[in-house]
């Protein structure tokens, strides 16, 4: 157990293992995304009230769910890097921010596109939407702070503090639809109790959510690998890799 | 000479900050002047219709308070960072949590408290109904303290950077938003004749949370900035 923990701190080890994970995970993820998208967009029955427009749920919900989860990953990695001073946690935290920002953006845009036919408006200042916008700002703040520092080690630490402070907002975003009941519907998928979505629509959605998680993992690992290479570019093993003796 | 006790040290630090502020009265006046000027912008931009202004007054006043707090937050640690006394503070055996708290208290006393005290005047200028004025005062009193504490985190994280000014807004404005929501909600409730108490209680809860946690993050931020 502890050797595993120590290995996690070693850049070449992490680079190697993430490469072999990606080799299997990435094709599986892409396959799952294609299957889920085709299943959801073509083979489920149209919604009783919303017709076909509801199908954007298969993009909107997974990206929103993973955008929120991504913030937890980032904050946790930040905490690990502050407490145990693990370099790899630094890199993980830094690599989360752009992915999370992109997913949040996708969730907001698909939400706007979905809102036009169903609510008759692109945008409302409703609690869930506003709080997702705040989430986007939190991600962008972390990116901006990281870029502002010349010393990248200090940058990671500062970003770790900022992302930990930002976690205060995350439970508010999760619960916003239950606390302030407004235009955005409350969560239809529940782990405890009956879901309010029909199974024929639920299964492709669940598949898409799982695949978005996998996609997040893939993107994170790929981001981390390039960050590892750029930080370790002066070391022997990276030079060897660049010389063509790669894995 | 033995080290002073923690409360004595904090009081001295607070006094020092206040003395520094009082010696430059213009800098205390600046946020108030900013407040007054931006208040004057709204009737020019929105049109001077009294009932319209009254509708917007809670939001306008709160947003201006938030902005003037933001603009002054940047300077909380700046001069002490530049002349090296911040480094001395980090090296001293005093717990940084309480020292940071003293800095933030001083900042709140010369901005948030003063803004809350003068806010009724501006509220009347914007035609806010008299029923909302007490709620405005108390919500600003509690809310600006939260803003100062959170602003301290942003100030600590950006103090070592050359171009900190714009960045600090990007970092802490998202964290200011919950305060803005409940601050304006308190005033609106009072104007509509509903009790403002629940909203003030939430602001109080935010303040307690911020007092407990924000100085820890600020202290960590200062350590990072001084090390970098």
GROMACS .gro file of N, CA, C and O in nm, chain A residues 35-36 58 86 88 133 159 182 221-222 237:
model
   44
   35UNK      N    1  -2.183   0.463  -2.860
   35UNK     CA    2  -2.300   0.378  -2.834
   35UNK      C    3  -2.406   0.457  -2.758
   35UNK      O    4  -2.524   0.459  -2.796
   36UNK      N    5  -2.365   0.525  -2.653
   36UNK     CA    6  -2.460   0.600  -2.570
   36UNK      C    7  -2.528   0.709  -2.649
   36UNK      O    8  -2.649   0.730  -2.638
   58UNK      N    9  -2.883   1.396  -2.300
   58UNK     CA   10  -2.773   1.299  -2.302
   58UNK      C   11  -2.637   1.367  -2.309
   58UNK      O   12  -2.535   1.302  -2.291
   86UNK      N   13   0.282   1.651  -0.256
   86UNK     CA   14   0.306   1.558  -0.366
   86UNK      C   15   0.303   1.634  -0.497
   86UNK      O   16   0.206   1.701  -0.530
   88UNK      N   17   0.282   1.521  -0.795
   88UNK     CA   18   0.186   1.470  -0.894
   88UNK      C   19   0.045   1.522  -0.865
   88UNK      O   20  -0.034   1.542  -0.956
  133UNK      N   21  -2.278   2.909  -1.348
  133UNK     CA   22  -2.196   3.018  -1.401
  133UNK      C   23  -2.085   3.052  -1.301
  133UNK      O   24  -1.970   3.075  -1.338
  159UNK      N   25  -0.311   2.799  -0.621
  159UNK     CA   26  -0.433   2.747  -0.682
  159UNK      C   27  -0.499   2.644  -0.590
  159UNK      O   28  -0.622   2.635  -0.584
  182UNK      N   29  -3.735   2.659  -0.890
  182UNK     CA   30  -3.771   2.758  -0.992
  182UNK      C   31  -3.784   2.690  -1.125
  182UNK      O   32  -3.835   2.578  -1.132
  221UNK      N   33  -0.569   1.246  -1.754
  221UNK     CA   34  -0.442   1.174  -1.765
  221UNK      C   35  -0.359   1.230  -1.879
  221UNK      O   36  -0.237   1.249  -1.865
  222UNK      N   37  -0.424   1.261  -1.992
  222UNK     CA   38  -0.348   1.313  -2.106
  222UNK      C   39  -0.289   1.449  -2.072
  222UNK      O   40  -0.172   1.476  -2.102
  237UNK      N   41   1.519   1.081  -1.815
  237UNK     CA   42   1.421   0.988  -1.872
  237UNK      C   43   1.336   1.052  -1.981
  237UNK      O   44   1.299   0.988  -2.078
   0.00000   0.00000   0.00000
